[in-house]
Amino acid sequence: MTQCLACGGSTKTRREKHYRYTECGLPNVIIEDAVRVTTCERCGETYTSLPAIEPLHRQIAAAVIRKKGRLAPAEIRFLRKWLGWSGADFAKCTGTKPETVSRWENGKALMGPQADRLLRVLVAKETPVMEYSVDVLAQVAADDGPATPVRVELEKGPKGWKFRRGPALVTGT
Ligand SMILES: [Zn+2]
């Protein structure tokens, strides 16, 4: 983009070295070297552009379900939306009420280990590019501490998104 969409002024674009991608709803997802921010030199409007959002979200979902410990409220919301489900859909699937799903997602109630496992399995089924070990599920119930959002760092390689840092990829046995 060379002209501002708002005022027609000329723009400058820079590439962000480390971009904290909070727009996805998760606080600790860092995109390395792939985000471009364009700023209008006249009105100051900024435009952020990110390539290949769908595969990026798939990779983030894959990292989240590999984390150890309970899913944090923001992660529950991210995965549920990634599946394309409404709160009511997810409530039906887990045999609970939409209000309960809201409470899980705003941190007012702790989602139980059964619903946690179910959500991860549903996402794993939709994520064929990765190997998923059920051992991760075994330790979900063991962890009763407060859930901390996972930290993931991603960069865009020639073959698509790859992890720079994040929960280890599990290779099948
Ligand atoms: Zn402008």
GROMACS .gro file of C-alpha atoms and ligand atoms in nm:
model
  174
    1MET     CA    1   0.000   0.000   0.000
    2THR     CA    2   0.144   0.337  -0.099
    3GLN     CA    3  -0.158   0.558  -0.032
    4CYS     CA    4  -0.359   0.592   0.289
    5LEU     CA    5  -0.711   0.452   0.254
    6ALA     CA    6  -0.844   0.716   0.491
    7CYS     CA    7  -0.691   1.038   0.352
    8GLY     CA    8  -0.493   0.947   0.041
    9GLY     CA    9  -0.166   1.061   0.201
   10SER     CA   10   0.158   0.878   0.133
   11THR     CA   11   0.259   0.593   0.360
   12LYS     CA   12   0.565   0.420   0.495
   13THR     CA   13   0.580   0.048   0.564
   14ARG     CA   14   0.807  -0.126   0.808
   15ARG     CA   15   0.848  -0.491   0.897
   16GLU     CA   16   0.802  -0.577   1.265
   17LYS     CA   17   1.083  -0.785   1.410
   18HIS     CA   18   0.875  -0.922   1.697
   19TYR     CA   19   0.503  -0.861   1.676
   20ARG     CA   20   0.285  -0.949   1.972
   21TYR     CA   21  -0.027  -1.078   1.800
   22THR     CA   22  -0.285  -0.989   2.065
   23GLU     CA   23  -0.551  -0.948   1.792
   24CYS     CA   24  -0.589  -1.325   1.797
   25GLY     CA   25  -0.713  -1.301   2.155
   26LEU     CA   26  -0.407  -1.461   2.313
   27PRO     CA   27  -0.159  -1.246   2.505
   28ASN     CA   28   0.169  -1.426   2.433
   29VAL     CA   29   0.180  -1.509   2.064
   30ILE     CA   30   0.483  -1.353   1.899
   31ILE     CA   31   0.516  -1.333   1.520
   32GLU     CA   32   0.875  -1.303   1.401
   33ASP     CA   33   0.954  -1.090   1.095
   34ALA     CA   34   0.627  -1.143   0.909
   35VAL     CA   35   0.403  -0.855   1.013
   36ARG     CA   36   0.411  -0.532   0.814
   37VAL     CA   37   0.284  -0.209   0.964
   38THR     CA   38   0.201   0.074   0.725
   39THR     CA   39   0.169   0.425   0.870
   40CYS     CA   40   0.021   0.726   0.692
   41GLU     CA   41   0.260   1.018   0.701
   42ARG     CA   42  -0.024   1.267   0.681
   43CYS     CA   43  -0.296   1.145   0.923
   44GLY     CA   44  -0.110   0.884   1.123
   45GLU     CA   45  -0.352   0.600   1.044
   46THR     CA   46  -0.185   0.258   1.074
   47TYR     CA   47  -0.257  -0.062   0.883
   48THR     CA   48  -0.127  -0.396   1.000
   49SER     CA   49  -0.092  -0.683   0.757
   50LEU     CA   50  -0.023  -1.044   0.827
   51PRO     CA   51   0.020  -1.315   0.563
   52ALA     CA   52  -0.150  -1.655   0.563
   53ILE     CA   53  -0.380  -1.603   0.860
   54GLU     CA   54  -0.564  -1.935   0.830
   55PRO     CA   55  -0.254  -2.156   0.849
   56LEU     CA   56  -0.114  -1.926   1.118
   57HIS     CA   57  -0.421  -1.979   1.335
   58ARG     CA   58  -0.397  -2.351   1.271
   59GLN     CA   59  -0.039  -2.349   1.402
   60ILE     CA   60  -0.137  -2.145   1.706
   61ALA     CA   61  -0.422  -2.388   1.780
   62ALA     CA   62  -0.178  -2.677   1.743
   63ALA     CA   63   0.056  -2.515   1.997
   64VAL     CA   64  -0.221  -2.442   2.244
   65ILE     CA   65  -0.345  -2.800   2.256
   66ARG     CA   66   0.011  -2.922   2.318
   67LYS     CA   67   0.059  -2.707   2.626
   68LYS     CA   68   0.088  -2.870   2.962
   69GLY     CA   69  -0.162  -2.773   3.226
   70ARG     CA   70  -0.515  -2.647   3.196
   71LEU     CA   71  -0.627  -2.424   2.915
   72ALA     CA   72  -0.645  -2.057   3.015
   73PRO     CA   73  -0.975  -1.869   2.956
   74ALA     CA   74  -0.838  -1.688   2.648
   75GLU     CA   75  -0.719  -2.020   2.505
   76ILE     CA   76  -1.061  -2.177   2.551
   77ARG     CA   77  -1.214  -1.888   2.357
   78PHE     CA   78  -0.948  -1.902   2.087
   79LEU     CA   79  -0.991  -2.278   2.029
   80ARG     CA   80  -1.370  -2.261   2.040
   81LYS     CA   81  -1.374  -1.981   1.780
   82TRP     CA   82  -1.111  -2.159   1.573
   83LEU     CA   83  -1.349  -2.454   1.550
   84GLY     CA   84  -1.607  -2.206   1.422
   85TRP     CA   85  -1.836  -2.274   1.713
   86SER     CA   86  -2.063  -2.039   1.903
   87GLY     CA   87  -2.073  -2.053   2.282
   88ALA     CA   88  -2.407  -2.234   2.248
   89ASP     CA   89  -2.252  -2.498   2.016
   90PHE     CA   90  -1.973  -2.567   2.262
   91ALA     CA   91  -2.221  -2.579   2.552
   92LYS     CA   92  -2.423  -2.846   2.368
   93CYS     CA   93  -2.111  -3.046   2.294
   94THR     CA   94  -1.996  -3.046   2.655
   95GLY     CA   95  -2.343  -3.092   2.803
   96THR     CA   96  -2.347  -2.760   2.977
   97LYS     CA   97  -2.514  -2.418   2.946
   98PRO     CA   98  -2.397  -2.124   2.731
   99GLU     CA   99  -2.363  -1.919   3.054
  100THR     CA  100  -2.116  -2.177   3.183
  101VAL     CA  101  -1.909  -2.149   2.864
  102SER     CA  102  -1.903  -1.770   2.913
  103ARG     CA  103  -1.778  -1.819   3.269
  104TRP     CA  104  -1.499  -2.048   3.147
  105GLU     CA  105  -1.397  -1.791   2.889
  106ASN     CA  106  -1.400  -1.491   3.121
  107GLY     CA  107  -1.221  -1.677   3.397
  108LYS     CA  108  -1.507  -1.676   3.647
  109ALA     CA  109  -1.521  -2.056   3.651
  110LEU     CA  110  -1.255  -2.321   3.596
  111MET     CA  111  -1.336  -2.552   3.305
  112GLY     CA  112  -1.322  -2.914   3.418
  113PRO     CA  113  -1.062  -3.160   3.288
  114GLN     CA  114  -1.321  -3.350   3.082
  115ALA     CA  115  -1.425  -3.045   2.882
  116ASP     CA  116  -1.057  -2.945   2.853
  117ARG     CA  117  -0.968  -3.283   2.700
  118LEU     CA  118  -1.270  -3.280   2.471
  119LEU     CA  119  -1.184  -2.937   2.333
  120ARG     CA  120  -0.823  -3.041   2.265
  121VAL     CA  121  -0.929  -3.361   2.092
  122LEU     CA  122  -1.177  -3.175   1.871
  123VAL     CA  123  -0.906  -2.930   1.768
  124ALA     CA  124  -0.651  -3.211   1.715
  125LYS     CA  125  -0.894  -3.382   1.478
  126GLU     CA  126  -0.922  -3.065   1.275
  127THR     CA  127  -0.544  -3.020   1.266
  128PRO     CA  128  -0.409  -3.301   1.046
  129VAL     CA  129  -0.068  -3.136   0.991
  130MET     CA  130   0.048  -3.226   1.337
  131GLU     CA  131   0.108  -3.527   1.550
  132TYR     CA  132  -0.080  -3.516   1.874
  133SER     CA  133   0.009  -3.727   2.172
  134VAL     CA  134  -0.267  -3.825   2.410
  135ASP     CA  135  -0.006  -3.814   2.687
  136VAL     CA  136  -0.067  -3.440   2.694
  137LEU     CA  137  -0.425  -3.515   2.791
  138ALA     CA  138  -0.316  -3.738   3.077
  139GLN     CA  139  -0.154  -3.452   3.262
  140VAL     CA  140  -0.438  -3.203   3.211
  141ALA     CA  141  -0.629  -3.341   3.509
  142ALA     CA  142  -0.317  -3.354   3.725
  143ASP     CA  143  -0.273  -2.979   3.707
  144ASP     CA  144  -0.504  -2.778   3.930
  145GLY     CA  145  -0.306  -2.457   3.943
  146PRO     CA  146  -0.413  -2.133   3.775
  147ALA     CA  147  -0.390  -2.162   3.398
  148THR     CA  148  -0.125  -1.942   3.235
  149PRO     CA  149  -0.157  -1.866   2.862
  150VAL     CA  150   0.102  -2.045   2.654
  151ARG     CA  151   0.386  -1.849   2.488
  152VAL     CA  152   0.437  -1.922   2.119
  153GLU     CA  153   0.681  -1.765   1.873
  154LEU     CA  154   0.621  -1.822   1.503
  155GLU     CA  155   0.807  -1.731   1.188
  156LYS     CA  156   0.720  -1.772   0.824
  157GLY     CA  157   0.950  -2.010   0.639
  158PRO     CA  158   0.939  -2.110   0.271
  159LYS     CA  159   0.713  -2.405   0.359
  160GLY     CA  160   0.476  -2.207   0.577
  161TRP     CA  161   0.459  -2.116   0.942
  162LYS     CA  162   0.705  -2.273   1.178
  163PHE     CA  163   0.765  -2.256   1.548
  164ARG     CA  164   1.061  -2.072   1.684
  165ARG     CA  165   0.949  -2.138   2.037
  166GLY     CA  166   0.648  -2.309   2.191
  167PRO     CA  167   0.527  -2.638   2.332
  168ALA     CA  168   0.739  -2.916   2.183
  169LEU     CA  169   0.613  -3.101   1.879
  170VAL     CA  170   0.529  -3.455   1.974
  171THR     CA  171   0.630  -3.714   1.719
  172GLY     CA  172   0.429  -4.034   1.705
  173THR     CA  173   0.570  -4.349   1.857
  174ZN      ZN  174  -0.394   0.914   0.609
   0.00000   0.00000   0.00000
